[in-house]
Structures are given as structure tokens and as C-alpha cells.
PDB file of C-alpha atoms in Angstrom:
ATOM      1  CA  UNK A 143     110.547-133.737 101.784  1.00  0.00           C
ATOM      2  CA  UNK A 144     110.166-136.938  99.836  1.00  0.00           C
ATOM      3  CA  UNK A 145     109.743-137.250  95.640  1.00  0.00           C
ATOM      4  CA  UNK A 146     106.328-138.457  94.505  1.00  0.00           C
ATOM      5  CA  UNK A 147     106.597-141.173  91.509  1.00  0.00           C
ATOM      6  CA  UNK A 148     108.051-140.697  88.598  1.00  0.00           C
ATOM      7  CA  UNK A 149     105.604-141.004  85.536  1.00  0.00           C
ATOM      8  CA  UNK A 150     107.227-144.332  84.507  1.00  0.00           C
ATOM      9  CA  UNK A 151     106.613-146.099  87.978  1.00  0.00           C
ATOM     10  CA  UNK A 152     103.082-145.041  87.889  1.00  0.00           C
ATOM     11  CA  UNK A 153     100.537-147.976  88.399  1.00  0.00           C
ATOM     12  CA  UNK A 154      99.212-148.670  85.214  1.00  0.00           C
ATOM     13  CA  UNK A 155      95.583-148.522  86.952  1.00  0.00           C
ATOM     14  CA  UNK A 156      95.985-144.689  87.602  1.00  0.00           C
ATOM     15  CA  UNK A 157      97.778-144.445  83.738  1.00  0.00           C
ATOM     16  CA  UNK A 158      94.846-145.700  82.194  1.00  0.00           C
ATOM     17  CA  UNK A 159      92.647-143.031  84.086  1.00  0.00           C
ATOM     18  CA  UNK A 160      94.802-140.324  82.584  1.00  0.00           C
ATOM     19  CA  UNK A 161      95.111-141.705  78.937  1.00  0.00           C
ATOM     20  CA  UNK A 162      91.385-142.272  79.072  1.00  0.00           C
ATOM     21  CA  UNK A 163      91.570-138.577  78.530  1.00  0.00           C
ATOM     22  CA  UNK A 164      93.252-138.538  75.315  1.00  0.00           C
ATOM     23  CA  UNK A 165      91.805-139.601  71.668  1.00  0.00           C
ATOM     24  CA  UNK A 166      93.694-141.169  69.256  1.00  0.00           C
ATOM     25  CA  UNK A 167      96.081-138.896  67.645  1.00  0.00           C
ATOM     26  CA  UNK A 168      97.273-138.016  70.870  1.00  0.00           C
ATOM     27  CA  UNK A 169      97.719-141.364  72.456  1.00  0.00           C
ATOM     28  CA  UNK A 170     100.042-142.334  69.498  1.00  0.00           C
ATOM     29  CA  UNK A 171     103.260-140.547  70.873  1.00  0.00           C
ATOM     30  CA  UNK A 172     102.151-141.565  74.396  1.00  0.00           C
ATOM     31  CA  UNK A 173     102.168-145.173  73.449  1.00  0.00           C
ATOM     32  CA  UNK A 174     106.019-145.494  72.856  1.00  0.00           C
ATOM     33  CA  UNK A 175     107.481-143.747  75.761  1.00  0.00           C
ATOM     34  CA  UNK A 176     107.958-147.103  77.157  1.00  0.00           C
ATOM     35  CA  UNK A 177     106.600-150.473  77.892  1.00  0.00           C
ATOM     36  CA  UNK A 178     104.670-150.168  80.779  1.00  0.00           C
ATOM     37  CA  UNK A 179     102.899-146.669  79.000  1.00  0.00           C
ATOM     38  CA  UNK A 180     102.543-148.971  75.805  1.00  0.00           C
ATOM     39  CA  UNK A 181     101.015-151.207  77.885  1.00  0.00           C
ATOM     40  CA  UNK A 182      98.655-148.862  79.882  1.00  0.00           C
ATOM     41  CA  UNK A 183      97.720-147.129  76.124  1.00  0.00           C
ATOM     42  CA  UNK A 184      96.257-150.401  75.296  1.00  0.00           C
ATOM     43  CA  UNK A 185      93.809-151.357  78.068  1.00  0.00           C
ATOM     44  CA  UNK A 186      90.423-152.810  77.250  1.00  0.00           C
ATOM     45  CA  UNK A 187      88.904-149.718  79.607  1.00  0.00           C
ATOM     46  CA  UNK A 188      90.451-147.222  76.948  1.00  0.00           C
ATOM     47  CA  UNK A 189      89.067-149.210  73.651  1.00  0.00           C
ATOM     48  CA  UNK A 190      85.954-150.953  74.955  1.00  0.00           C
ATOM     49  CA  UNK A 191      84.132-148.681  72.556  1.00  0.00           C
ATOM     50  CA  UNK A 192      86.007-147.270  69.404  1.00  0.00           C
ATOM     51  CA  UNK A 193      83.389-145.123  67.985  1.00  0.00           C
ATOM     52  CA  UNK A 194      84.444-143.424  64.705  1.00  0.00           C
ATOM     53  CA  UNK A 195      80.824-141.961  64.149  1.00  0.00           C
ATOM     54  CA  UNK A 196      82.443-138.346  63.215  1.00  0.00           C
ATOM     55  CA  UNK A 197      84.328-140.151  59.981  1.00  0.00           C
ATOM     56  CA  UNK A 198      82.864-140.096  57.113  1.00  0.00           C
ATOM     57  CA  UNK A 199      84.328-140.810  53.478  1.00  0.00           C
ATOM     58  CA  UNK A 200      84.455-138.185  50.352  1.00  0.00           C
ATOM     59  CA  UNK A 201      82.455-139.584  48.390  1.00  0.00           C
ATOM     60  CA  UNK A 202      79.661-138.574  45.264  1.00  0.00           C
ATOM     61  CA  UNK A 203      76.743-141.011  44.487  1.00  0.00           C
ATOM     62  CA  UNK A 204      76.991-142.888  41.631  1.00  0.00           C
ATOM     63  CA  UNK A 205      74.190-144.712  38.734  1.00  0.00           C
ATOM     64  CA  UNK A 206      76.386-147.806  38.576  1.00  0.00           C
ATOM     65  CA  UNK A 207      76.879-150.247  41.963  1.00  0.00           C
ATOM     66  CA  UNK A 208      78.521-149.656  44.273  1.00  0.00           C
ATOM     67  CA  UNK A 209      76.127-146.300  43.646  1.00  0.00           C
ATOM     68  CA  UNK A 210      79.074-144.548  44.835  1.00  0.00           C
ATOM     69  CA  UNK A 211      82.790-143.469  44.051  1.00  0.00           C
ATOM     70  CA  UNK A 212      84.894-142.593  47.040  1.00  0.00           C
ATOM     71  CA  UNK A 213      88.014-140.460  46.521  1.00  0.00           C
ATOM     72  CA  UNK A 214      91.184-142.873  46.977  1.00  0.00           C
ATOM     73  CA  UNK A 215      92.513-139.948  49.631  1.00  0.00           C
ATOM     74  CA  UNK A 216      89.827-141.098  51.903  1.00  0.00           C
ATOM     75  CA  UNK A 217      90.485-144.753  51.536  1.00  0.00           C
ATOM     76  CA  UNK A 218      93.890-143.880  52.662  1.00  0.00           C
ATOM     77  CA  UNK A 219      93.298-141.917  55.561  1.00  0.00           C
ATOM     78  CA  UNK A 220      90.927-144.755  56.765  1.00  0.00           C
ATOM     79  CA  UNK A 221      93.608-147.228  56.231  1.00  0.00           C
ATOM     80  CA  UNK A 222      95.853-145.049  58.009  1.00  0.00           C
ATOM     81  CA  UNK A 223      93.585-144.482  61.260  1.00  0.00           C
ATOM     82  CA  UNK A 224      92.411-148.113  61.507  1.00  0.00           C
ATOM     83  CA  UNK A 225      96.213-148.731  61.470  1.00  0.00           C
ATOM     84  CA  UNK A 226      96.978-146.537  64.551  1.00  0.00           C
ATOM     85  CA  UNK A 227      93.778-147.809  66.247  1.00  0.00           C
ATOM     86  CA  UNK A 228      94.523-151.516  65.651  1.00  0.00           C
ATOM     87  CA  UNK A 229      98.292-150.960  66.491  1.00  0.00           C
ATOM     88  CA  UNK A 230      97.617-149.293  70.378  1.00  0.00           C
ATOM     89  CA  UNK A 231      94.317-151.293  71.055  1.00  0.00           C
ATOM     90  CA  UNK A 232      96.134-154.443  70.927  1.00  0.00           C
ATOM     91  CA  UNK A 233      93.669-156.413  70.058  1.00  0.00           C
ATOM     92  CA  UNK A 234      91.076-154.874  73.167  1.00  0.00           C
ATOM     93  CA  UNK A 235      88.391-153.519  71.144  1.00  0.00           C
ATOM     94  CA  UNK A 236      84.582-155.044  71.853  1.00  0.00           C
ATOM     95  CA  UNK A 237      82.393-152.324  70.255  1.00  0.00           C
ATOM     96  CA  UNK A 238      83.117-150.583  66.376  1.00  0.00           C
ATOM     97  CA  UNK A 239      81.156-147.783  65.487  1.00  0.00           C
ATOM     98  CA  UNK A 240      81.208-146.179  61.797  1.00  0.00           C
ATOM     99  CA  UNK A 241      79.014-143.516  60.491  1.00  0.00           C
ATOM    100  CA  UNK A 242      76.519-144.166  57.922  1.00  0.00           C
ATOM    101  CA  UNK A 243      78.699-142.794  55.366  1.00  0.00           C
ATOM    102  CA  UNK A 244      81.563-144.256  55.982  1.00  0.00           C
ATOM    103  CA  UNK A 245      82.323-146.387  52.803  1.00  0.00           C
ATOM    104  CA  UNK A 246      85.232-149.539  53.536  1.00  0.00           C
ATOM    105  CA  UNK A 247      85.859-151.852  51.147  1.00  0.00           C
ATOM    106  CA  UNK A 248      86.820-155.736  51.889  1.00  0.00           C
ATOM    107  CA  UNK A 249      90.311-154.890  52.917  1.00  0.00           C
ATOM    108  CA  UNK A 250      89.221-152.507  55.562  1.00  0.00           C
ATOM    109  CA  UNK A 251      87.447-154.677  57.014  1.00  0.00           C
ATOM    110  CA  UNK A 252      89.583-157.718  56.474  1.00  0.00           C
ATOM    111  CA  UNK A 253      91.918-155.264  58.798  1.00  0.00           C
ATOM    112  CA  UNK A 254      89.769-154.504  61.387  1.00  0.00           C
ATOM    113  CA  UNK A 255      88.623-158.388  61.976  1.00  0.00           C
ATOM    114  CA  UNK A 256      92.124-159.718  61.912  1.00  0.00           C
ATOM    115  CA  UNK A 257      93.223-157.044  65.071  1.00  0.00           C
ATOM    116  CA  UNK A 258      89.744-157.395  66.658  1.00  0.00           C
ATOM    117  CA  UNK A 259      89.289-160.671  67.330  1.00  0.00           C
ATOM    118  CA  UNK A 260      87.041-159.843  70.899  1.00  0.00           C
ATOM    119  CA  UNK A 261      84.492-157.987  69.051  1.00  0.00           C
ATOM    120  CA  UNK A 262      81.050-158.116  70.746  1.00  0.00           C
ATOM    121  CA  UNK A 263      79.410-155.245  68.963  1.00  0.00           C
ATOM    122  CA  UNK A 264      79.679-153.781  65.435  1.00  0.00           C
ATOM    123  CA  UNK A 265      77.424-150.719  63.767  1.00  0.00           C
ATOM    124  CA  UNK A 266      78.131-150.880  60.690  1.00  0.00           C
ATOM    125  CA  UNK A 267      75.709-149.137  58.513  1.00  0.00           C
ATOM    126  CA  UNK A 268      77.177-149.219  54.831  1.00  0.00           C
ATOM    127  CA  UNK A 269      77.944-151.876  52.896  1.00  0.00           C
ATOM    128  CA  UNK A 270      78.018-150.928  49.375  1.00  0.00           C
ATOM    129  CA  UNK A 271      81.742-151.673  48.692  1.00  0.00           C
ATOM    130  CA  UNK A 272      81.645-154.558  50.711  1.00  0.00           C
ATOM    131  CA  UNK A 273      81.279-157.695  49.140  1.00  0.00           C
ATOM    132  CA  UNK A 274      79.480-161.200  50.273  1.00  0.00           C
ATOM    133  CA  UNK A 275      82.878-163.197  50.568  1.00  0.00           C
ATOM    134  CA  UNK A 276      84.313-160.087  52.238  1.00  0.00           C
ATOM    135  CA  UNK A 277      81.489-159.707  55.368  1.00  0.00           C
ATOM    136  CA  UNK A 278      81.384-163.190  55.373  1.00  0.00           C
ATOM    137  CA  UNK A 279      84.793-163.988  56.382  1.00  0.00           C
ATOM    138  CA  UNK A 280      84.604-161.157  58.876  1.00  0.00           C
ATOM    139  CA  UNK A 281      81.944-162.199  60.573  1.00  0.00           C
ATOM    140  CA  UNK A 282      83.908-165.733  61.255  1.00  0.00           C
ATOM    141  CA  UNK A 283      86.267-164.328  62.910  1.00  0.00           C
ATOM    142  CA  UNK A 284      84.614-162.655  64.818  1.00  0.00           C
ATOM    143  CA  UNK A 285      82.683-165.615  66.890  1.00  0.00           C
ATOM    144  CA  UNK A 286      82.235-163.234  69.950  1.00  0.00           C
ATOM    145  CA  UNK A 287      79.671-161.102  68.218  1.00  0.00           C
ATOM    146  CA  UNK A 288      76.389-160.143  70.016  1.00  0.00           C
ATOM    147  CA  UNK A 289      75.208-157.161  68.117  1.00  0.00           C
ATOM    148  CA  UNK A 290      75.167-155.983  64.624  1.00  0.00           C
ATOM    149  CA  UNK A 291      73.781-152.782  63.105  1.00  0.00           C
ATOM    150  CA  UNK A 292      73.802-153.103  59.771  1.00  0.00           C
ATOM    151  CA  UNK A 293      72.002-151.883  56.551  1.00  0.00           C
ATOM    152  CA  UNK A 294      69.571-153.344  54.464  1.00  0.00           C
ATOM    153  CA  UNK A 295      70.586-155.687  51.897  1.00  0.00           C
ATOM    154  CA  UNK A 296      69.291-157.692  48.468  1.00  0.00           C
ATOM    155  CA  UNK A 297      69.361-161.010  49.953  1.00  0.00           C
ATOM    156  CA  UNK A 298      69.779-161.599  53.542  1.00  0.00           C
ATOM    157  CA  UNK A 299      69.234-165.153  54.345  1.00  0.00           C
ATOM    158  CA  UNK A 300      72.957-165.553  53.662  1.00  0.00           C
ATOM    159  CA  UNK A 301      74.415-163.051  56.189  1.00  0.00           C
ATOM    160  CA  UNK A 302      72.173-164.226  58.934  1.00  0.00           C
ATOM    161  CA  UNK A 303      73.464-168.119  58.220  1.00  0.00           C
ATOM    162  CA  UNK A 304      76.808-167.129  58.070  1.00  0.00           C
ATOM    163  CA  UNK A 305      75.734-165.103  62.106  1.00  0.00           C
ATOM    164  CA  UNK A 306      74.352-168.168  63.056  1.00  0.00           C
ATOM    165  CA  UNK A 307      76.910-170.788  62.018  1.00  0.00           C
ATOM    166  CA  UNK A 308      79.888-168.320  63.406  1.00  0.00           C
ATOM    167  CA  UNK A 309      78.776-166.503  66.218  1.00  0.00           C
ATOM    168  CA  UNK A 310      76.662-168.544  68.902  1.00  0.00           C
ATOM    169  CA  UNK A 311      76.421-165.644  71.362  1.00  0.00           C
ATOM    170  CA  UNK A 312      74.094-163.358  69.024  1.00  0.00           C
ATOM    171  CA  UNK A 313      71.684-161.882  70.108  1.00  0.00           C
ATOM    172  CA  UNK A 314      70.950-158.381  69.120  1.00  0.00           C
ATOM    173  CA  UNK A 315      70.134-156.767  65.743  1.00  0.00           C
ATOM    174  CA  UNK A 316      69.538-153.800  63.843  1.00  0.00           C
ATOM    175  CA  UNK A 317      68.509-153.106  60.541  1.00  0.00           C
ATOM    176  CA  UNK A 318      68.466-149.510  58.656  1.00  0.00           C
ATOM    177  CA  UNK A 319      66.828-148.749  55.582  1.00  0.00           C
ATOM    178  CA  UNK A 320      63.914-151.461  54.400  1.00  0.00           C
ATOM    179  CA  UNK A 321      62.282-154.779  55.767  1.00  0.00           C
ATOM    180  CA  UNK A 322      60.536-156.832  54.284  1.00  0.00           C
ATOM    181  CA  UNK A 323      59.596-160.712  53.852  1.00  0.00           C
ATOM    182  CA  UNK A 324      62.378-162.158  53.273  1.00  0.00           C
ATOM    183  CA  UNK A 325      64.372-160.652  55.670  1.00  0.00           C
ATOM    184  CA  UNK A 326      61.920-161.257  57.992  1.00  0.00           C
ATOM    185  CA  UNK A 327      61.934-165.524  56.869  1.00  0.00           C
ATOM    186  CA  UNK A 328      65.524-164.903  57.132  1.00  0.00           C
ATOM    187  CA  UNK A 329      65.915-164.140  60.618  1.00  0.00           C
ATOM    188  CA  UNK A 330      63.127-166.568  61.501  1.00  0.00           C
ATOM    189  CA  UNK A 331      64.984-169.537  59.684  1.00  0.00           C
ATOM    190  CA  UNK A 332      68.505-168.701  61.259  1.00  0.00           C
ATOM    191  CA  UNK A 333      68.498-166.738  64.263  1.00  0.00           C
ATOM    192  CA  UNK A 334      65.232-168.158  66.046  1.00  0.00           C
ATOM    193  CA  UNK A 335      67.335-167.619  69.600  1.00  0.00           C
ATOM    194  CA  UNK A 336      67.734-163.528  68.810  1.00  0.00           C
ATOM    195  CA  UNK A 337      66.393-161.832  70.896  1.00  0.00           C
ATOM    196  CA  UNK A 338      66.244-157.809  70.209  1.00  0.00           C
ATOM    197  CA  UNK A 339      65.491-156.440  67.000  1.00  0.00           C
ATOM    198  CA  UNK A 340      64.964-152.889  65.869  1.00  0.00           C
ATOM    199  CA  UNK A 341      64.122-151.432  62.375  1.00  0.00           C
ATOM    200  CA  UNK A 342      63.806-148.412  64.024  1.00  0.00           C
ATOM    201  CA  UNK A 343      62.856-145.379  60.556  1.00  0.00           C
ATOM    202  CA  UNK A 344      62.674-148.223  57.989  1.00  0.00           C
ATOM    203  CA  UNK A 345      60.121-149.304  55.776  1.00  0.00           C
ATOM    204  CA  UNK A 346      58.653-151.959  56.764  1.00  0.00           C
ATOM    205  CA  UNK A 347      55.879-154.522  55.420  1.00  0.00           C
ATOM    206  CA  UNK A 348      53.181-155.624  57.548  1.00  0.00           C
ATOM    207  CA  UNK A 349      53.215-159.075  56.587  1.00  0.00           C
ATOM    208  CA  UNK A 350      56.889-159.079  57.885  1.00  0.00           C
ATOM    209  CA  UNK A 351      55.681-157.448  60.986  1.00  0.00           C
ATOM    210  CA  UNK A 352      53.363-160.059  61.818  1.00  0.00           C
ATOM    211  CA  UNK A 353      55.786-162.911  60.280  1.00  0.00           C
ATOM    212  CA  UNK A 354      58.324-162.078  63.653  1.00  0.00           C
ATOM    213  CA  UNK A 355      55.286-162.004  65.746  1.00  0.00           C
ATOM    214  CA  UNK A 356      54.319-165.255  64.761  1.00  0.00           C
ATOM    215  CA  UNK A 357      57.660-167.240  64.144  1.00  0.00           C
ATOM    216  CA  UNK A 358      59.904-165.292  66.933  1.00  0.00           C
ATOM    217  CA  UNK A 359      59.117-166.926  70.000  1.00  0.00           C
ATOM    218  CA  UNK A 360      62.732-166.475  72.040  1.00  0.00           C
ATOM    219  CA  UNK A 361      61.894-162.423  70.642  1.00  0.00           C
ATOM    220  CA  UNK A 362      62.001-159.742  73.564  1.00  0.00           C
ATOM    221  CA  UNK A 363      62.139-156.348  72.872  1.00  0.00           C
ATOM    222  CA  UNK A 364      60.949-155.367  69.387  1.00  0.00           C
ATOM    223  CA  UNK A 365      61.494-151.572  68.091  1.00  0.00           C
ATOM    224  CA  UNK A 366      59.003-150.719  65.067  1.00  0.00           C
ATOM    225  CA  UNK A 367      59.057-146.938  66.319  1.00  0.00           C
ATOM    226  CA  UNK A 368      58.880-143.951  63.143  1.00  0.00           C
ATOM    227  CA  UNK A 369      58.373-147.413  60.626  1.00  0.00           C
ATOM    228  CA  UNK A 370      56.715-146.604  57.498  1.00  0.00           C
ATOM    229  CA  UNK A 371      54.615-149.662  57.937  1.00  0.00           C
ATOM    230  CA  UNK A 372      52.914-150.985  54.657  1.00  0.00           C
ATOM    231  CA  UNK A 373      50.049-152.979  53.809  1.00  0.00           C
ATOM    232  CA  UNK A 374      49.203-154.214  50.312  1.00  0.00           C
ATOM    233  CA  UNK A 375      45.385-154.044  49.588  1.00  0.00           C
ATOM    234  CA  UNK A 376      43.090-156.245  47.122  1.00  0.00           C
ATOM    235  CA  UNK A 377      44.048-153.940  44.383  1.00  0.00           C
ATOM    236  CA  UNK A 378      47.723-154.944  44.711  1.00  0.00           C
ATOM    237  CA  UNK A 379      48.285-151.419  45.980  1.00  0.00           C
ATOM    238  CA  UNK A 380      50.408-150.651  48.886  1.00  0.00           C
ATOM    239  CA  UNK A 381      49.027-148.649  51.513  1.00  0.00           C
ATOM    240  CA  UNK A 382      50.197-146.651  54.372  1.00  0.00           C
ATOM    241  CA  UNK A 383      49.471-147.638  57.967  1.00  0.00           C
ATOM    242  CA  UNK A 384      49.266-145.069  60.511  1.00  0.00           C
ATOM    243  CA  UNK A 385      47.344-147.278  63.262  1.00  0.00           C
ATOM    244  CA  UNK A 386      48.319-151.110  64.660  1.00  0.00           C
ATOM    245  CA  UNK A 387      45.110-153.063  65.122  1.00  0.00           C
ATOM    246  CA  UNK A 388      44.215-154.643  67.817  1.00  0.00           C
ATOM    247  CA  UNK A 389      45.415-158.240  66.689  1.00  0.00           C
ATOM    248  CA  UNK A 390      49.052-157.264  65.944  1.00  0.00           C
ATOM    249  CA  UNK A 391      49.260-155.272  69.381  1.00  0.00           C
ATOM    250  CA  UNK A 392      48.184-158.714  71.136  1.00  0.00           C
ATOM    251  CA  UNK A 393      50.904-160.545  69.514  1.00  0.00           C
ATOM    252  CA  UNK A 394      53.197-157.908  70.152  1.00  0.00           C
ATOM    253  CA  UNK A 395      51.979-157.674  73.921  1.00  0.00           C
ATOM    254  CA  UNK A 396      53.428-160.766  74.270  1.00  0.00           C
ATOM    255  CA  UNK A 397      57.013-159.321  73.951  1.00  0.00           C
ATOM    256  CA  UNK A 398      58.606-157.542  77.516  1.00  0.00           C
ATOM    257  CA  UNK A 399      59.217-154.181  75.422  1.00  0.00           C
ATOM    258  CA  UNK A 400      57.665-153.259  72.141  1.00  0.00           C
ATOM    259  CA  UNK A 401      58.301-149.926  71.146  1.00  0.00           C
ATOM    260  CA  UNK A 402      56.184-148.386  68.306  1.00  0.00           C
ATOM    261  CA  UNK A 403      55.316-144.842  67.219  1.00  0.00           C
ATOM    262  CA  UNK A 404      53.575-144.008  63.977  1.00  0.00           C
ATOM    263  CA  UNK A 405      52.206-140.750  65.000  1.00  0.00           C
ATOM    264  CA  UNK A 406      52.082-137.968  62.270  1.00  0.00           C
ATOM    265  CA  UNK A 407      52.316-135.215  64.722  1.00  0.00           C
ATOM    266  CA  UNK A 408      55.531-136.955  65.581  1.00  0.00           C
ATOM    267  CA  UNK A 409      58.765-135.547  64.050  1.00  0.00           C
ATOM    268  CA  UNK A 410      60.551-138.827  63.560  1.00  0.00           C
ATOM    269  CA  UNK A 411      57.602-139.734  61.922  1.00  0.00           C
ATOM    270  CA  UNK A 412      56.962-136.710  59.699  1.00  0.00           C
ATOM    271  CA  UNK A 413      60.196-136.769  58.574  1.00  0.00           C
ATOM    272  CA  UNK A 414      59.992-140.686  57.565  1.00  0.00           C
ATOM    273  CA  UNK A 415      56.750-139.254  55.590  1.00  0.00           C
ATOM    274  CA  UNK A 416      58.498-136.751  53.797  1.00  0.00           C
ATOM    275  CA  UNK A 417      61.584-138.963  53.322  1.00  0.00           C
ATOM    276  CA  UNK A 418      58.975-141.592  51.283  1.00  0.00           C
ATOM    277  CA  UNK A 419      60.147-144.423  53.869  1.00  0.00           C
ATOM    278  CA  UNK A 420      63.632-144.270  52.862  1.00  0.00           C
ATOM    279  CA  UNK A 421      65.058-141.924  55.830  1.00  0.00           C
ATOM    280  CA  UNK A 422      67.776-139.015  54.339  1.00  0.00           C
ATOM    281  CA  UNK A 423      69.750-138.992  57.780  1.00  0.00           C
ATOM    282  CA  UNK A 424      72.361-136.228  56.292  1.00  0.00           C
ATOM    283  CA  UNK A 425      69.270-133.852  56.395  1.00  0.00           C
ATOM    284  CA  UNK A 426      69.234-133.778  59.708  1.00  0.00           C
ATOM    285  CA  UNK A 427      70.776-133.453  62.941  1.00  0.00           C
ATOM    286  CA  UNK A 428      74.128-135.319  63.034  1.00  0.00           C
ATOM    287  CA  UNK A 429      72.810-137.034  66.333  1.00  0.00           C
ATOM    288  CA  UNK A 430      69.572-138.209  64.793  1.00  0.00           C
ATOM    289  CA  UNK A 431      70.597-141.797  63.009  1.00  0.00           C
ATOM    290  CA  UNK A 432      72.760-142.775  66.366  1.00  0.00           C
ATOM    291  CA  UNK A 433      69.129-142.384  68.511  1.00  0.00           C
ATOM    292  CA  UNK A 434      67.338-146.149  69.394  1.00  0.00           C
ATOM    293  CA  UNK A 435      64.472-146.667  71.424  1.00  0.00           C
ATOM    294  CA  UNK A 436      66.280-149.466  73.135  1.00  0.00           C
ATOM    295  CA  UNK A 437      68.779-148.808  75.548  1.00  0.00           C
ATOM    296  CA  UNK A 438      71.308-151.198  74.612  1.00  0.00           C
ATOM    297  CA  UNK A 439      70.975-149.877  71.073  1.00  0.00           C
ATOM    298  CA  UNK A 440      71.026-146.135  71.262  1.00  0.00           C
ATOM    299  CA  UNK A 441      74.822-144.998  70.677  1.00  0.00           C
ATOM    300  CA  UNK A 442      74.514-141.687  73.065  1.00  0.00           C
ATOM    301  CA  UNK A 443      77.564-139.208  72.690  1.00  0.00           C
ATOM    302  CA  UNK A 444      80.810-139.889  70.322  1.00  0.00           C
ATOM    303  CA  UNK A 445      83.451-141.155  71.863  1.00  0.00           C
ATOM    304  CA  UNK A 446      86.467-139.803  72.856  1.00  0.00           C
ATOM    305  CA  UNK A 447      88.969-141.951  71.141  1.00  0.00           C
ATOM    306  CA  UNK A 448      87.891-140.467  67.517  1.00  0.00           C
ATOM    307  CA  UNK A 449      86.632-137.087  68.623  1.00  0.00           C
ATOM    308  CA  UNK A 450      85.963-133.807  66.593  1.00  0.00           C
ATOM    309  CA  UNK A 451      89.772-132.781  67.863  1.00  0.00           C
ATOM    310  CA  UNK A 452      90.858-135.971  66.282  1.00  0.00           C
ATOM    311  CA  UNK A 453      88.921-135.448  63.096  1.00  0.00           C
ATOM    312  CA  UNK A 454      90.273-132.241  62.154  1.00  0.00           C
ATOM    313  CA  UNK A 455      93.638-133.627  63.199  1.00  0.00           C
ATOM    314  CA  UNK A 456      93.791-136.648  60.494  1.00  0.00           C
ATOM    315  CA  UNK A 457      91.675-134.597  57.630  1.00  0.00           C
ATOM    316  CA  UNK A 458      93.149-134.964  54.084  1.00  0.00           C
ATOM    317  CA  UNK A 459      94.495-131.567  52.982  1.00  0.00           C
TER     318      UNK A 459
END
């Protein structure tokens, strides 16, 4: 009877299929067995999406900027996990996802941007401890970036300008927080070729929405589902808009997809109202923040590389 192939003689594509079922911690010793196994462990099919959606910082909120304090052990844990992931992936990560309560510093961002040169999508909803210089330097390295999920920031023009300068194929943006005239103007000025924009579950001014519809002629998909829409009336007071008027709907009709929901019976809309336009994601299901009506922006289920078991194995005592 003939003997089967030895493990070290297995075809790479077979090894990749097997190793895809392992998480980051399990891959680490496997990648050190031999050159062939290390090559298989770093295959792009395994590392296309590195989902850290279960990884959170151990932090407390503060009154002064950056408004959070992170335990140094949490920072060390993050650095250790990033080193492991970048070492095994060998630059093959295309999409990286971080939790809204994962507070990176410039040094973390610098490390991953140097070692993931082919990144096409970044989901990073928390920038509290990242400086203007830190994010701009990362964007400069990510020349292939096409999609970004980001939080509201105080002065958006600088990041839009950097994206326009460095990322020639950029086409998709999601903003989590609030969206005003300055943000809309920055996008229209620096990213006029943007194809997809999601403001899902954000506080949005009607003037900013109309600015987008009037000026973003290349925009194909816009999502304002469950947004708290605000309009300034003659007295200067802001009032909530519960239904879009015919003029706004007519302007939006040119879009290939226009997602909107400001329905008082909708659970997500009710949550936005209860949270006064700033969604308290921690109050709700773990998956809730990951959803989006735009298919390409919906994060779906958590990835295998950093699953619940991996989260436990890397936890700080």
C-alpha cells in the first residue's frame, strides 16, 4: 500500500485551506514549522481581512483631551498582537477592522501602516489618541486605500486633502458621529470623485445633506439611515426632521442607491433619538455598530483570525 504525502510535502493551496480554520494564536507556532508552512500561513487568502472587532482597550473616560485614559497593559497587549499579526501576514492584509473602543496611539498606527502597504480598506472608528501627523503619515503609506470608516473629527479638511493627495483609487467613506457643513464641504472640495458615502446613525444637518446632493455629482450611493436630521429654523433653534421633503427626495433620485430611514417605529431610529444623536453603541448588541445598509460597508460576522477564543488567549491578567 502506498503512503500518503507527508505534511511538509503538501501542496500550498491545501495547506492554506487548512490554516484558514486557525486563529492568530494558533497560526503563530504553525508558521514556524518550516518554510513551506510559513509561506502558506502568510497567504493573502488567509489575511485578506484582519478583523479585530472583538479587541477593545481597557480605558476610562476623562474630562480633558483625548477624553480617555488607557491602561498601559492594554497598550502593550495591542502592540504584542499587532506584532504577531504583521509578522505572520508578511504585508498581505487588504482590510483591517478595529472596534470603536480600541484606542490606538500613533506608534501602533505607524507600525501597521509600515507593514501593510497594500491595505485597501480601514475601519477605525476611534481616533482619540491619534494625532493629525500620525493619521496623515499612515494615509501617505496606504496609497492603495479605497475605503475608510472614521469618526467625526474637529477639522475634517486636512484628512480629506491627504486622502485626495495619496490615495488615487479612494471611493468609499463612512463617518460615524456627526456630520455638518464643514465636513460636507471638505468632502465635496477634496473628494469630488467619491462614489459611496454612509452617514448611518449619525447626527446630520439638513444643510450638509443638501450640500452633498447639490455638489457631489459623482456620488452613486448615499446612506443616511437612522440619522438624526437637524434643520435650523428662523429663530436659530434646531429642529428634528422626521420626514424628507419632496425637493430633497427629488435631488436624491439621481443616486443609484439612496438609503434613508427616519421612522419613529424603527428600533435604530428610536435609539438615535434616545441617545440625542450621538449613538451610545456600548448600550446595544455587539454586532449593531457593524451593520450598514450599504452592502460593501456591512461588516457581517466577526473574522476567524481574531475570534472569541483568540481574544481570551491574549487577554491581560
